[in-house]
Amino acid sequence: MKRGTCIVFVFLFILSVTSCKKNSFESMGTFTVNRHEGYTEVGDGIGRRFILVPREKEIPANIGNAIVIRTPVNRVIAYSTCDISFLIGFGILEEVLVGVTVDKSRWSNEFIKESLDSGKIVFIGDSSMINYELMKKVQPDVVFTWDSGIIPVLDELKIPTLITNPELAMGLEAQIKYVKFIAPFFHKAKEAELFCDKFMKTAEEIKAKADTAKERPRVIWGDVYNKRVLVEPRNAWVSELVRLSGGIYELDDVEGASCLEITLERFFLAGKKADIMFTYRSPRTGINTKRQLSIENPVMGQIRPMTEGDIYFPKDIYYESYHKLDDIMMEIASILQPEIFGEPEYKYFLKLK
Amino acid sequence: MNKILAIENKRYIYLFPLFVILFLLSGIGNLFVGAIDISVPDFFKIITGTISDQAPESYILLKIRIPRIIASLIGGGFLAVSGLLMQVCFRNPIVGPYILGISSGATLTVGIVMLSSFSLGFAGISPYMTVFASFAGALGVMIIIVTVASRMKSVISLLLIGIMMGYIAGAITNILIAFANKEKIKGFILWGNGSFSGFSWNEIQILLIIGFIILFIIYLLSKPLNAFLLGEDYAQSMGVNIRFFRLLVITLACAMASLVTAFAGPIGFVGMAVPHMSRILFKTQDNRILIPACIVLGGIIGSICDLIARTAFAPAELPLSSITAIFGAPIIISLLIRRRYKL
């Protein structure tokens, strides 16, 4: 018996050792991270391969056409406020962020505002009119962007460029894990794990509590424009979160890779049943009141969130707070189920009056 | 003249009723398909008020679906007639209603309103402002073109000036986009895709009244248009005042295209392709036949494309201009190959 137990233990030990040596592969939507001995291989939003090699280590052989980036990255230009929020979360924003494509007036973060004034962080131009000379002058180690159109120019300038559009991380799990894609560039894998655990724990907590909900509010989430509407599909992370928080997502037949246009008829039908609507239209985009929304699109005047329910929009800080995804998830849950999660604090969302 | 313009056979006698039936059928067929399928008995109950107008199906049918169907039928027809006039005026088979920069002019002014309204102090943009801006932009370009046309003899020069106008308007729009807030660009891009979605009854009334007045004038011009087909010298010998006539035709074509663009955004292909379809199917160059043929065929194409746009990947809505091109181009190619039609 003892001999048998010993054999089992030895077998398990060998298995665990070999599995540790095995590559640790993770995917989050279209993003991938593959940890190897001495280096990490990542795939960006459009599947391009990058090899992240610590500065003190040698570049491995046989990496094919992958682009090598030395880590930890010290100078970053980032397009997305989401990516930048993770730099805040890792506590390295002050050291590594050197360029942005969002001008000072649209930032909530005081450090970024001040740094844009002092020149510590450079506004390299709006995303549609990038100043490449300035970008080269800033000398970033890497550029995080959602615009694949700039890749040829930056390849020419020998600046490694990754497509990091977090929208490509569809689904709640992918959105939660997205931080793990950013982390290896800054040697923050452990911190990313902690973030993930925290986010995941919050999601589980929300689910456990929301399962006890007596009533399930019906929710729609989208953008309203003149004569047209765009909505979040059923596979978006926010739709999943609505279901997780004990809500019913009324547009569960819509599937897509991002916010997409649907017919006014379908929107009207969903809106007639909905109690709550989330919209990206906000004072930032010229919409301050419910009335303005219904002027913009008369069908809006007919839906329940407009007449009897509530319409919420994200505050500017929402876009810079992805590192607080647990907080955001909890606030959405509070909006949907105030009896279970308590009254929302309205840190990230506001009600349209 | 009669020989060239002759209706080789009397196919229009049976083709017209056939296409009118198809026109009506495409509209009627559209009535019952959508986010909710409405049965024939329910349709009559809604129309007669047996089903309350507060019921969702009543709102969908009366306020969303029927205006959209009418808009697609009429809008398609108007764009086709506008294209026909342009092709006759410039004696060029590849011109359409937007060749003179009408769409670009409308896009520019809508861009000014949508992309910069916030900074100009407007909290939100009234949808009527978009319509007004679109019409003003199209009209502005039209006035410039007409002014130039009154001074120019060569239609080719006029055509080139129109194309240049389009480039200028397009370039300024791109500059506006470069400086605009990213959130606002989304709405602007949606408008630029063109759609018959969201038409109100007021807009339908405007479209019908102004459109049919213009159409009536155009039909009165069908004889001189026929003379124009045979060359300006011939038309002049027939007593047509060339400069004034060209000015009038361009004005009417631009007005027709502007009217549709103002409410639906730029919708490509219909105006360029439908006149060719009409010529091929009716085997004639006679504008007395082609004008009504363009209305009917344009309406059929417009409503079928709109049906595809809203149902092919329902509930997702596809960009209408993409559908008109994907659906219409193969038809033109096959007609050209089979009928050996000469442009």
XYZ file of C-alpha atoms in Angstrom:
696
model
C 0.000 0.000 0.000
C 2.785 2.356 1.019
C 4.679 1.473 -2.101
C 1.587 2.175 -4.193
C 1.078 5.549 -2.507
C 4.714 6.433 -3.132
C 4.378 5.613 -6.816
C 1.293 7.794 -7.088
C 3.083 10.689 -5.358
C 6.128 10.359 -7.602
C 3.859 10.251 -10.642
C 1.990 13.362 -9.510
C 5.263 15.187 -8.769
C 6.653 14.411 -12.222
C 3.351 15.508 -13.768
C 3.362 18.803 -11.877
C 6.991 19.522 -12.763
C 6.428 18.794 -16.448
C 3.248 20.838 -16.503
C 5.131 23.786 -14.952
C 7.673 23.570 -17.723
C 4.898 23.470 -20.293
C 3.937 26.723 -21.987
C 1.271 28.671 -20.172
C -1.159 29.802 -22.863
C -4.079 32.119 -22.298
C -6.456 33.849 -24.638
C -8.762 36.759 -24.023
C -10.936 37.334 -27.081
C -8.562 37.681 -29.996
C -5.604 38.443 -27.687
C -3.203 35.708 -26.625
C -0.408 35.391 -24.072
C 1.949 32.425 -24.175
C 4.593 32.262 -21.467
C 7.803 30.413 -22.321
C 10.997 29.912 -20.385
C 12.757 33.285 -20.517
C 10.312 35.105 -22.766
C 6.617 35.700 -23.417
C 4.899 35.475 -26.752
C 1.822 37.657 -27.229
C -0.684 37.950 -30.069
C -2.374 41.333 -30.466
C -5.953 42.110 -31.532
C -5.259 41.270 -35.159
C -3.123 38.209 -34.477
C 0.346 39.696 -34.980
C 3.029 37.906 -32.937
C 5.341 39.699 -30.538
C 8.121 38.255 -28.408
C 8.611 40.013 -25.091
C 12.150 39.456 -23.879
C 13.500 40.843 -20.578
C 16.284 43.340 -21.221
C 18.939 41.218 -19.504
C 18.122 38.080 -21.467
C 19.137 37.021 -24.941
C 16.671 36.982 -27.787
C 15.658 33.377 -28.368
C 16.391 31.719 -31.667
C 13.697 30.509 -34.075
C 11.159 33.214 -33.382
C 10.229 33.486 -37.040
C 8.754 36.793 -38.131
C 7.680 37.819 -34.626
C 8.588 41.338 -33.483
C 10.843 41.549 -30.436
C 10.038 43.994 -27.649
C 12.414 44.420 -24.709
C 10.697 44.422 -21.316
C 9.860 46.019 -19.018
C 8.692 48.647 -21.473
C 9.735 52.103 -20.248
C 8.072 54.432 -22.732
C 4.538 53.903 -24.008
C 2.253 55.808 -26.324
C -1.328 54.618 -25.822
C -4.471 55.503 -27.760
C -7.049 53.824 -25.537
C -8.034 55.248 -22.165
C -8.683 51.628 -21.155
C -5.034 50.645 -21.672
C -3.922 53.761 -19.818
C -6.209 52.938 -16.910
C -4.306 49.674 -16.424
C -1.069 51.666 -16.199
C -2.769 53.582 -13.380
C -3.768 50.270 -11.821
C -0.210 48.932 -11.990
C 1.059 52.169 -10.419
C 3.414 52.888 -13.317
C 1.540 55.610 -15.191
C 3.935 58.351 -14.074
C 6.995 56.400 -15.229
C 5.936 54.923 -18.542
C 3.254 56.968 -20.287
C 4.900 59.386 -22.728
C 2.226 60.043 -25.337
C -1.561 60.088 -25.817
C -4.035 60.836 -28.600
C -6.719 62.361 -26.388
C -6.327 66.075 -25.706
C -6.241 67.631 -22.249
C -9.852 68.790 -22.229
C -11.140 65.228 -22.324
C -9.105 63.776 -19.447
C -10.340 63.402 -15.888
C -7.017 62.161 -14.507
C -5.205 65.111 -12.916
C -1.710 63.698 -13.413
C -2.271 63.294 -17.147
C -3.723 66.806 -17.404
C -0.743 68.319 -15.581
C 1.748 66.224 -17.523
C 0.209 67.329 -20.800
C 0.747 70.914 -19.660
C 4.307 70.328 -18.494
C 5.244 68.305 -21.557
C 6.017 65.148 -19.598
C 3.277 63.463 -21.591
C 2.958 64.555 -25.206
C -0.290 64.903 -27.137
C 0.829 63.377 -30.405
C -2.276 64.477 -32.278
C -5.780 63.193 -32.608
C -5.990 59.548 -33.702
C -7.015 60.603 -37.207
C -4.155 63.094 -37.610
C -1.141 61.665 -35.848
C 2.051 63.703 -35.907
C 4.522 60.958 -36.796
C 7.527 63.222 -36.450
C 6.487 64.004 -32.891
C 5.853 60.342 -32.267
C 9.356 59.463 -33.434
C 10.793 62.284 -31.327
C 9.072 60.901 -28.225
C 10.856 57.599 -28.886
C 8.356 55.154 -27.451
C 9.353 51.539 -26.833
C 5.896 50.540 -27.965
C 2.625 52.038 -29.235
C -0.709 50.616 -28.107
C -3.373 51.543 -30.654
C -6.705 50.442 -32.058
C -5.875 51.872 -35.498
C -4.240 49.233 -37.685
C -3.844 51.851 -40.430
C -0.772 53.318 -38.736
C 1.134 50.023 -38.622
C 2.938 50.429 -41.991
C 4.185 53.916 -41.061
C 5.324 52.855 -37.594
C 6.965 49.730 -39.001
C 8.917 52.082 -41.228
C 9.851 54.153 -38.172
C 10.840 50.921 -36.376
C 8.345 51.509 -33.567
C 6.664 48.287 -32.373
C 2.902 48.750 -32.618
C 0.201 46.563 -31.098
C -3.515 46.561 -31.739
C -4.950 46.648 -28.251
C -8.595 47.544 -28.831
C -10.211 46.136 -25.689
C -13.519 45.840 -27.559
C -11.964 42.846 -29.294
C -12.007 41.094 -25.927
C -15.684 40.213 -26.286
C -17.471 38.677 -23.348
C -17.149 39.313 -19.648
C -14.417 36.749 -19.007
C -12.264 38.088 -21.863
C -12.799 41.633 -20.614
C -11.775 40.635 -17.110
C -8.681 38.826 -18.386
C -7.695 41.609 -20.801
C -5.396 43.057 -18.112
C -3.259 39.905 -18.464
C -2.481 40.914 -22.027
C -1.154 44.325 -20.982
C 0.730 43.062 -17.919
C 3.709 41.184 -19.465
C 4.950 44.367 -21.161
C 5.645 45.819 -17.711
C 6.488 42.630 -15.769
C 3.232 42.965 -13.891
C 1.902 39.459 -14.373
C 1.391 38.951 -10.640
C -0.498 42.235 -10.308
C -2.632 41.260 -13.286
C -3.444 37.955 -11.604
C -4.541 39.872 -8.532
C -6.715 42.154 -10.658
C -8.249 39.162 -12.385
C -8.917 37.376 -9.130
C -10.514 40.497 -7.715
C -12.646 41.056 -10.810
C -13.603 37.392 -10.989
C -14.479 37.316 -7.298
C -16.700 40.357 -7.722
C -18.406 38.767 -10.717
C -19.038 35.584 -8.730
C -20.280 37.585 -5.769
C -22.653 39.538 -8.004
C -23.934 36.331 -9.566
C -24.468 34.602 -6.220
C -26.396 37.533 -4.795
C -28.320 38.304 -7.975
C -29.588 34.730 -8.155
C -31.790 35.565 -5.202
C -33.413 38.497 -7.010
C -37.198 38.414 -6.978
C -37.612 40.723 -9.939
C -35.450 40.911 -13.001
C -35.290 44.315 -14.692
C -35.282 44.339 -18.463
C -32.341 46.223 -19.941
C -31.223 47.606 -23.301
C -27.803 49.118 -23.959
C -26.962 51.240 -26.988
C -26.390 54.457 -28.860
C -29.217 56.512 -30.316
C -28.705 58.718 -33.339
C -30.965 60.578 -35.727
C -33.139 57.872 -37.360
C -30.676 55.126 -36.398
C -29.749 53.051 -33.359
C -26.687 51.012 -32.418
C -26.854 48.450 -29.624
C -24.532 46.222 -27.654
C -24.896 42.614 -28.858
C -25.781 39.733 -26.552
C -22.132 38.590 -26.501
C -20.755 41.949 -25.298
C -19.349 42.003 -21.769
C -21.907 44.557 -20.615
C -24.791 42.352 -21.817
C -23.276 39.413 -19.942
C -22.933 41.576 -16.890
C -26.601 42.561 -17.125
C -27.585 38.880 -17.072
C -25.106 38.144 -14.291
C -26.573 40.969 -12.212
C -30.035 39.513 -12.376
C -31.271 41.509 -15.329
C -32.768 40.395 -18.619
C -30.956 41.698 -21.667
C -33.751 42.519 -24.078
C -31.587 42.337 -27.206
C -30.464 38.760 -26.768
C -31.028 37.963 -30.443
C -28.406 40.508 -31.564
C -24.939 39.083 -32.067
C -21.858 40.884 -33.353
C -18.258 41.877 -32.820
C -19.087 45.307 -31.398
C -21.902 47.817 -30.949
C -23.945 47.404 -34.149
C -26.870 48.998 -35.935
C -30.256 47.320 -35.658
C -33.611 48.184 -37.172
C -35.744 50.812 -35.462
C -38.553 48.237 -35.282
C -36.473 45.824 -33.221
C -35.209 48.607 -30.996
C -38.744 49.845 -30.433
C -39.960 46.350 -29.477
C -37.102 45.888 -27.015
C -37.537 49.413 -25.673
C -41.246 48.851 -25.066
C -40.406 46.040 -22.651
C -37.278 47.538 -21.064
C -37.136 49.125 -17.630
C -33.618 50.478 -17.891
C -31.534 51.734 -20.770
C -27.821 52.428 -20.787
C -26.597 54.722 -23.534
C -23.218 56.059 -24.556
C -24.884 59.316 -25.593
C -24.019 61.785 -22.837
C -23.333 65.493 -22.293
C -19.950 64.719 -23.893
C -21.817 63.966 -27.134
C -24.357 66.744 -26.792
C -27.152 64.867 -24.974
C -28.052 66.299 -21.563
C -31.667 65.265 -21.084
C -34.125 62.529 -21.993
C -36.000 65.091 -24.055
C -32.946 65.725 -26.217
C -32.705 62.005 -26.885
C -36.321 61.856 -28.019
C -35.800 64.889 -30.255
C -32.774 63.177 -31.760
C -34.831 60.072 -32.488
C -38.637 60.168 -32.073
C -38.814 56.388 -31.495
C -36.988 57.059 -28.199
C -40.024 58.977 -26.994
C -42.051 55.767 -27.176
C -39.856 53.412 -25.152
C -40.426 52.621 -21.465
C -37.074 53.772 -20.057
C -37.970 57.176 -21.444
C -41.502 57.364 -20.077
C -41.466 55.224 -16.937
C -37.973 53.803 -16.426
C -34.472 55.192 -16.252
C -31.720 55.978 -18.734
C -28.100 55.960 -17.602
C -24.965 57.169 -19.309
C -21.293 56.674 -18.379
C -19.430 59.595 -16.832
C -16.078 60.560 -18.356
C -14.245 58.814 -15.501
C -15.789 55.482 -16.593
C -13.568 55.410 -19.661
C -10.440 55.846 -17.509
C -11.374 53.287 -14.848
C -11.042 49.845 -16.405
C -8.579 48.976 -13.657
C -11.552 49.309 -11.334
C -13.704 46.933 -13.333
C -14.921 45.339 -10.091
C -16.226 48.735 -8.956
C -17.884 49.341 -12.322
C -19.492 45.896 -12.287
C -20.770 46.490 -8.766
C -22.248 49.850 -9.732
C -24.075 48.326 -12.690
C -25.369 45.583 -10.391
C -26.528 48.249 -7.902
C -28.379 50.103 -10.638
C -30.162 46.911 -11.679
C -30.771 45.463 -8.209
C -30.596 48.254 -5.601
C -32.467 46.091 -3.084
C -29.704 43.508 -3.152
C -26.581 45.587 -3.765
C -27.625 48.857 -2.159
C -28.249 52.214 -3.805
C -25.686 52.991 -6.524
C -22.988 55.533 -5.686
C -23.029 56.946 -9.224
C -19.256 57.039 -9.465
C -19.260 55.839 -13.070
C -22.807 56.352 -14.343
C -25.395 59.095 -14.104
C -29.119 59.108 -14.654
C -30.365 61.148 -17.597
C -33.061 63.580 -16.389
C -35.325 60.979 -84.955
C -38.241 58.614 -84.817
C -36.061 55.829 -86.071
C -33.484 56.284 -83.360
C -35.918 56.864 -80.563
C -38.430 54.373 -81.863
C -39.881 52.014 -79.387
C -38.703 49.006 -81.306
C -41.592 47.008 -80.172
C -44.531 47.761 -78.039
C -43.083 45.908 -75.067
C -43.867 48.846 -72.834
C -47.545 47.977 -73.243
C -47.097 44.791 -71.256
C -43.917 45.709 -69.398
C -45.406 48.755 -67.725
C -48.338 46.998 -66.115
C -45.978 44.184 -65.116
C -43.515 46.554 -63.423
C -46.300 48.567 -61.826
C -47.599 45.310 -60.339
C -44.068 44.450 -59.179
C -43.742 47.967 -57.743
C -46.921 47.515 -55.741
C -46.038 43.947 -54.758
C -42.593 44.944 -53.502
C -44.229 47.602 -51.346
C -46.986 45.293 -50.113
C -44.557 42.441 -49.464
C -42.480 44.798 -47.338
C -45.498 45.546 -45.165
C -45.622 42.138 -43.574
C -41.942 41.476 -42.910
C -39.903 42.921 -40.074
C -39.131 42.674 -36.376
C -42.686 41.434 -35.949
C -44.506 39.693 -38.767
C -47.911 41.256 -39.249
C -50.598 38.979 -40.688
C -53.040 40.212 -43.333
C -56.026 40.232 -40.914
C -53.937 42.119 -38.321
C -52.866 44.570 -41.002
C -56.488 45.447 -41.740
C -57.298 45.600 -38.026
C -54.481 48.110 -37.543
C -55.480 50.163 -40.580
C -59.129 50.261 -39.545
C -58.244 51.048 -35.936
C -59.644 47.791 -34.507
C -56.241 47.265 -32.935
C -55.404 50.263 -30.743
C -52.859 52.670 -32.124
C -51.110 52.335 -28.750
C -50.308 48.675 -29.472
C -46.651 48.077 -30.446
C -47.603 46.467 -33.760
C -49.693 49.523 -34.676
C -46.827 51.889 -33.914
C -44.378 49.728 -35.855
C -46.633 49.465 -38.898
C -47.988 53.010 -38.986
C -45.053 55.041 -37.689
C -41.994 53.044 -38.686
C -42.663 50.518 -41.447
C -45.120 52.194 -43.823
C -43.267 55.543 -43.991
C -40.055 53.606 -44.615
C -41.616 51.567 -47.441
C -43.069 54.652 -49.102
C -39.729 56.438 -48.757
C -37.853 53.544 -50.354
C -40.328 53.301 -53.254
C -40.397 57.019 -53.964
C -36.775 57.723 -53.065
C -35.501 54.989 -55.368
C -37.669 56.321 -58.198
C -36.596 59.920 -57.715
C -32.898 59.037 -57.663
C -33.329 57.021 -60.861
C -35.051 59.925 -62.651
C -32.340 62.287 -61.454
C -29.708 59.928 -62.865
C -31.537 59.664 -66.163
C -31.604 63.452 -66.551
C -27.897 63.679 -65.801
C -27.047 60.969 -68.318
C -29.086 62.689 -71.015
C -27.740 66.138 -70.180
C -24.089 65.085 -70.168
C -24.568 62.390 -72.785
C -22.437 60.224 -70.567
C -23.528 56.749 -69.420
C -21.537 56.674 -66.192
C -22.888 59.779 -64.554
C -25.393 59.615 -61.740
C -27.189 62.153 -59.574
C -24.177 62.610 -57.325
C -21.595 63.195 -60.042
C -21.849 66.978 -59.727
C -20.909 66.927 -56.071
C -24.454 67.075 -54.726
C -23.854 64.275 -52.281
C -20.506 65.754 -51.258
C -22.112 69.177 -50.727
C -24.822 67.628 -48.560
C -22.237 65.583 -46.659
C -20.148 68.693 -46.020
C -22.972 70.755 -44.520
C -24.279 67.804 -42.506
C -20.699 67.343 -41.298
C -20.551 70.997 -40.254
C -23.772 70.581 -38.265
C -23.111 67.151 -36.783
C -19.407 67.439 -36.084
C -19.226 70.993 -34.848
C -22.682 71.773 -33.434
C -21.585 71.225 -29.868
C -18.783 73.719 -30.084
C -21.135 76.199 -31.731
C -23.341 76.060 -28.653
C -26.011 73.549 -29.636
C -26.463 71.003 -26.875
C -27.959 68.454 -29.244
C -28.691 68.467 -32.930
C -32.276 68.619 -33.968
C -32.895 66.037 -36.692
C -34.500 68.787 -38.738
C -31.192 70.628 -38.683
C -29.537 67.626 -40.322
C -32.215 67.560 -43.006
C -31.999 71.297 -43.477
C -28.195 71.201 -43.614
C -28.225 68.369 -46.117
C -30.650 70.165 -48.370
C -28.756 73.454 -48.012
C -25.455 71.774 -48.913
C -26.882 70.016 -51.940
C -28.640 73.210 -52.994
C -25.469 75.266 -52.494
C -23.490 72.998 -54.809
C -26.394 72.983 -57.241
C -26.489 76.800 -57.378
C -22.747 76.938 -58.049
C -23.076 74.325 -60.798
C -26.061 76.069 -62.351
C -24.261 79.419 -62.252
C -21.249 77.873 -63.953
C -23.477 76.006 -66.395
C -25.093 79.251 -67.510
C -21.670 80.519 -68.581
C -20.167 77.382 -70.039
C -20.677 75.820 -73.380
C -18.867 72.552 -72.921
C -20.689 69.853 -70.986
C -17.391 68.072 -70.345
C -15.972 71.166 -68.628
C -19.133 71.417 -66.583
C -18.853 67.764 -65.627
C -15.254 68.267 -64.555
C -16.186 71.330 -62.513
C -18.870 69.248 -60.808
C -16.369 66.531 -60.004
C -13.933 69.138 -58.654
C -16.698 70.564 -56.470
C -17.159 67.074 -55.069
C -13.441 66.822 -54.310
C -13.382 70.202 -52.550
C -16.448 69.364 -50.429
C -15.010 65.926 -49.660
C -11.673 67.411 -48.629
C -13.254 69.949 -46.263
C -15.401 67.178 -44.774
C -12.270 65.130 -44.099
C -10.679 68.100 -42.337
C -13.818 68.443 -40.207
C -13.633 64.757 -39.337
C -9.991 65.114 -38.366
C -10.855 67.782 -35.791
C -14.137 66.261 -34.599
C -14.794 64.388 -31.388
C -14.638 60.674 -32.053
C -18.042 60.130 -30.449
C -19.681 62.456 -32.962
C -18.103 60.815 -35.969
C -20.133 57.653 -35.386
C -23.448 59.416 -36.056
C -21.980 61.152 -39.081
C -20.698 57.896 -40.583
C -24.125 56.328 -40.049
C -25.756 59.203 -41.935
C -23.217 58.790 -44.741
C -24.197 55.141 -45.230
C -27.651 56.226 -46.364
C -30.883 54.648 -45.182
C -34.623 54.919 -45.553
C -34.939 54.174 -41.837
C -36.741 56.600 -39.531
C -38.798 58.541 -42.095
C -41.662 60.484 -40.510
C -45.000 61.206 -42.175
C -44.073 64.899 -42.381
C -40.961 64.002 -44.329
C -42.979 61.721 -46.600
C -45.374 64.589 -47.306
C -42.526 66.916 -48.234
C -40.929 64.212 -50.384
C -44.202 63.526 -52.186
C -45.353 67.097 -52.766
C -42.060 68.647 -53.866
C -40.948 65.491 -55.659
C -44.052 65.140 -57.779
C -44.063 68.830 -58.717
C -40.483 68.426 -59.971
C -41.425 65.162 -61.646
C -44.329 66.780 -63.467
C -42.039 69.482 -64.854
C -39.500 66.830 -65.874
C -42.136 64.856 -67.732
C -43.160 67.983 -69.625
C -39.536 68.213 -70.757
C -39.373 64.668 -72.091
C -39.803 65.730 -75.737
C -37.011 68.328 -75.731
C -34.933 65.802 -73.795
C -35.392 63.395 -76.709
C -34.200 66.090 -79.077
C -31.219 66.725 -76.805
C -30.246 63.077 -77.148
C -29.500 63.616 -80.811
C -27.074 66.404 -80.120
C -27.222 70.038 -79.174
C -27.251 71.212 -82.813
C -30.248 69.060 -83.587
C -32.066 70.231 -80.455
C -31.296 73.841 -81.358
C -32.707 73.309 -84.832
C -35.854 72.020 -83.150
C -36.190 75.324 -81.301
C -34.694 74.312 -77.965
C -32.805 77.084 -76.148
C -29.774 74.962 -75.283
C -28.254 77.034 -72.521
C -31.546 77.562 -70.708
C -32.615 73.972 -71.245
C -29.374 72.549 -69.889
C -29.665 74.827 -66.870
C -33.209 73.695 -66.251
C -32.385 69.993 -66.569
C -29.431 70.246 -64.192
C -31.508 72.235 -61.699
C -34.301 69.667 -61.735
C -31.943 66.684 -61.494
C -30.037 68.268 -58.612
C -33.242 69.228 -56.813
C -34.561 65.692 -57.110
C -31.354 64.139 -55.757
C -31.065 66.790 -53.030
C -34.575 66.056 -51.849
C -33.858 62.356 -51.304
C -30.371 62.956 -49.880
C -31.707 65.482 -47.383
C -33.874 62.857 -45.705
C -32.101 59.571 -46.415
C -28.439 60.489 -46.765
C -26.419 59.601 -49.861
C -27.650 56.402 -51.529
C -25.409 55.323 -54.343
C -25.826 53.213 -57.445
C -29.633 53.508 -57.960
C -29.366 56.794 -59.861
C -26.599 55.521 -62.096
C -27.824 51.993 -62.793
C -31.605 52.156 -62.996
C -31.704 54.351 -66.139
C -29.577 51.677 -67.877
C -31.851 48.907 -66.633
C -34.817 50.838 -67.995
C -33.201 51.306 -71.403
C -32.255 47.639 -71.603
C -35.596 46.286 -70.476
C -37.772 48.695 -72.453
C -35.390 48.728 -75.419
C -35.814 52.412 -75.961
C -34.121 55.775 -75.529
C -37.444 57.611 -75.509
C -37.605 59.693 -72.344
C -41.394 59.684 -72.413
C -41.115 55.983 -71.646
C -37.904 56.081 -69.614
C -39.029 58.660 -67.044
C -41.986 56.617 -65.765
C -39.940 53.430 -66.227
C -37.207 54.863 -63.986
C -39.733 55.761 -61.298
C -41.201 52.259 -61.267
C -37.898 50.360 -61.574
C -36.100 52.703 -59.163
C -38.901 52.176 -56.677
C -38.701 48.398 -57.039
C -34.911 48.390 -56.618
C -35.108 50.848 -53.722
C -37.705 48.856 -51.812
C -36.120 45.445 -52.448
C -32.696 46.727 -51.378
C -34.221 48.289 -48.297
C -35.968 45.009 -47.486
C -32.647 43.172 -47.799
C -30.882 45.806 -45.669
C -33.323 45.398 -42.805
C -34.026 41.656 -42.981
C -30.975 39.810 -44.391
C -29.150 39.777 -41.060
C -32.076 40.892 -38.904
C -32.193 42.435 -36.422
C -28.904 43.946 -37.634
C -29.333 46.628 -40.271
C -26.985 46.685 -43.259
C -25.750 49.859 -45.010
C -28.207 50.538 -47.819
C -25.627 51.841 -50.285
C -23.723 48.559 -50.027
C -26.870 46.585 -50.774
C -27.835 48.741 -53.769
C -24.375 48.175 -55.261
C -24.092 44.458 -54.454
C -27.626 43.769 -55.611
C -27.717 46.064 -58.616
C -24.283 45.742 -60.238
C -24.659 42.048 -61.175
C -28.075 42.807 -62.689
C -26.557 45.483 -64.909
C -23.639 43.236 -65.889
C -25.907 40.323 -66.781
C -28.269 42.554 -68.727
C -25.323 44.013 -70.638
C -23.972 40.577 -71.489
C -27.281 39.016 -72.431
C -28.821 41.909 -74.311
C -25.645 43.247 -75.921
C -26.767 46.683 -74.836
C -24.570 49.500 -76.008
C -24.003 52.343 -73.588
